[in-house]
Tab-separated table of C-alpha atoms in Angstrom:
chain	number	residue	atom	x	y	z
L	23	MET	CA	33.547	67.325	33.896
L	24	GLU	CA	29.795	67.046	33.872
L	25	GLU	CA	29.845	67.431	30.098
L	26	THR	CA	32.350	64.589	29.839
L	27	LEU	CA	30.140	62.345	31.948
L	28	LYS	CA	27.167	63.141	29.731
L	29	ARG	CA	29.169	62.246	26.617
L	30	MET	CA	30.342	59.022	28.221
L	31	LEU	CA	26.782	58.106	29.177
L	32	ALA	CA	25.615	58.882	25.639
L	33	GLU	CA	28.372	56.677	24.243
L	34	LEU	CA	27.458	53.913	26.684
L	35	GLN	CA	23.843	54.190	25.601
L	36	THR	CA	24.913	53.927	21.946
L	37	ILE	CA	27.023	50.862	22.765
L	38	LYS	CA	24.113	49.256	24.626
L	39	GLU	CA	21.803	49.881	21.670
L	40	GLY	CA	24.362	48.388	19.302
L	41	GLN	CA	24.787	45.397	21.585
L	42	SER	CA	21.012	44.946	21.746
L	43	LYS	CA	20.820	44.986	17.933
L	44	ILE	CA	23.629	42.419	17.733
L	45	GLU	CA	21.796	40.185	20.223
L	46	GLN	CA	18.592	40.445	18.176
L	47	ARG	CA	20.457	39.528	15.002
L	48	MET	CA	22.104	36.577	16.762
L	49	GLU	CA	18.707	35.348	17.945
L	50	ALA	CA	17.376	35.680	14.391
L	51	LEU	CA	20.392	33.725	13.096
L	52	GLU	CA	19.879	30.985	15.687
L	53	SER	CA	16.220	30.757	14.761
L	54	GLY	CA	17.114	30.599	11.075
L	55	GLN	CA	19.660	27.850	11.754
L	56	LYS	CA	17.067	25.829	13.646
L	57	ASP	CA	14.589	26.236	10.775
L	58	LEU	CA	17.254	25.279	8.244
L	59	LYS	CA	18.256	22.243	10.304
L	60	TYR	CA	14.604	21.158	10.512
L	61	ASP	CA	14.114	21.605	6.749
L	62	ILE	CA	17.279	19.660	5.932
L	63	GLN	CA	16.307	16.847	8.297
L	64	LYS	CA	12.844	16.757	6.734
L	65	GLN	CA	14.339	16.539	3.235
L	66	ILE	CA	16.781	13.815	4.307
L	67	ASN	CA	13.952	11.798	5.837
L	68	GLY	CA	11.906	12.159	2.655
L	69	LEU	CA	14.813	11.091	0.462
L	70	THR	CA	15.619	8.181	2.758
L	71	GLU	CA	12.021	7.021	2.530
L	72	LYS	CA	12.077	7.247	-1.273
L	73	ILE	CA	15.369	5.331	-1.433
L	74	LEU	CA	14.012	2.592	0.817
L	75	GLU	CA	10.872	2.332	-1.335
L	76	LYS	CA	13.040	1.991	-4.470
L	77	ILE	CA	15.182	-0.658	-2.778
L	78	ASP	CA	12.063	-2.595	-1.766
L	79	GLN	CA	10.684	-2.315	-5.299
L	80	LYS	CA	13.936	-3.488	-6.899
L	81	THR	CA	14.267	-6.312	-4.356
L	82	THR	CA	10.769	-7.504	-5.238
L	83	GLU	CA	11.606	-7.338	-8.947
L	84	ILE	CA	14.838	-9.291	-8.429
L	85	LYS	CA	13.059	-11.938	-6.367
L	86	SER	CA	10.488	-12.316	-9.144
L	87	GLU	CA	13.241	-12.708	-11.749
L	88	VAL	CA	15.058	-15.272	-9.596
L	89	ARG	CA	11.830	-17.264	-9.215
L	90	HIS	CA	11.315	-17.130	-12.990
L	91	VAL	CA	14.881	-18.337	-13.642
L	92	ALA	CA	14.500	-21.125	-11.065
L	93	THR	CA	11.223	-22.226	-12.654
L	94	THR	CA	12.803	-22.203	-16.119
L	95	GLN	CA	15.761	-24.235	-14.852
L	96	GLU	CA	13.444	-26.751	-13.245
L	97	GLU	CA	11.501	-27.093	-16.496
L	98	GLN	CA	14.747	-27.538	-18.440
L	99	ARG	CA	15.934	-30.162	-15.956
L	100	SER	CA	12.661	-32.008	-16.407
L	101	VAL	CA	13.013	-31.923	-20.206
L	102	ILE	CA	16.633	-33.114	-19.989
L	103	ASP	CA	15.592	-36.002	-17.728
L	104	LEU	CA	12.823	-36.960	-20.158
L	105	LEU	CA	15.159	-36.752	-23.160
L	106	SER	CA	17.809	-38.771	-21.333
L	107	SER	CA	15.254	-41.429	-20.529
L	108	ARG	CA	14.053	-41.540	-24.130
L	109	SER	CA	17.636	-41.696	-25.390
L	110	ILE	CA	18.368	-44.659	-23.123
L	111	GLN	CA	15.156	-46.367	-24.253
L	112	HIS	CA	16.002	-45.680	-27.899
L	113	GLU	CA	19.524	-47.051	-27.467
L	114	ALA	CA	18.150	-50.175	-25.772
L	115	ALA	CA	15.686	-50.667	-28.617
L	116	LEU	CA	18.485	-50.356	-31.171
L	117	LYS	CA	20.606	-52.930	-29.300
L	118	ARG	CA	17.655	-55.352	-29.223
L	119	LYS	CA	17.254	-55.041	-32.990
L	120	ASN	CA	20.893	-55.831	-33.599
């Protein structure tokens, strides 16, 4: 009976050691997950920042192009007004000659 108790205690000790190793591995896994989560979040933040910078850059470029187009349209409108005025004056001059 005493021998059986000794074997049972030895088996319990083995189980406790195995359980302790499992707990250590779980702690290492949890730590690794936290590190991985931190790294992923850091990468996401970096990418988000780069995307926002690109959006700002493209927005600035688009605004510049829109200003250029608006300026060109205004210049064209001015030329059309001038040509219209000259055309009216030319037509009036032709009618006076006739």
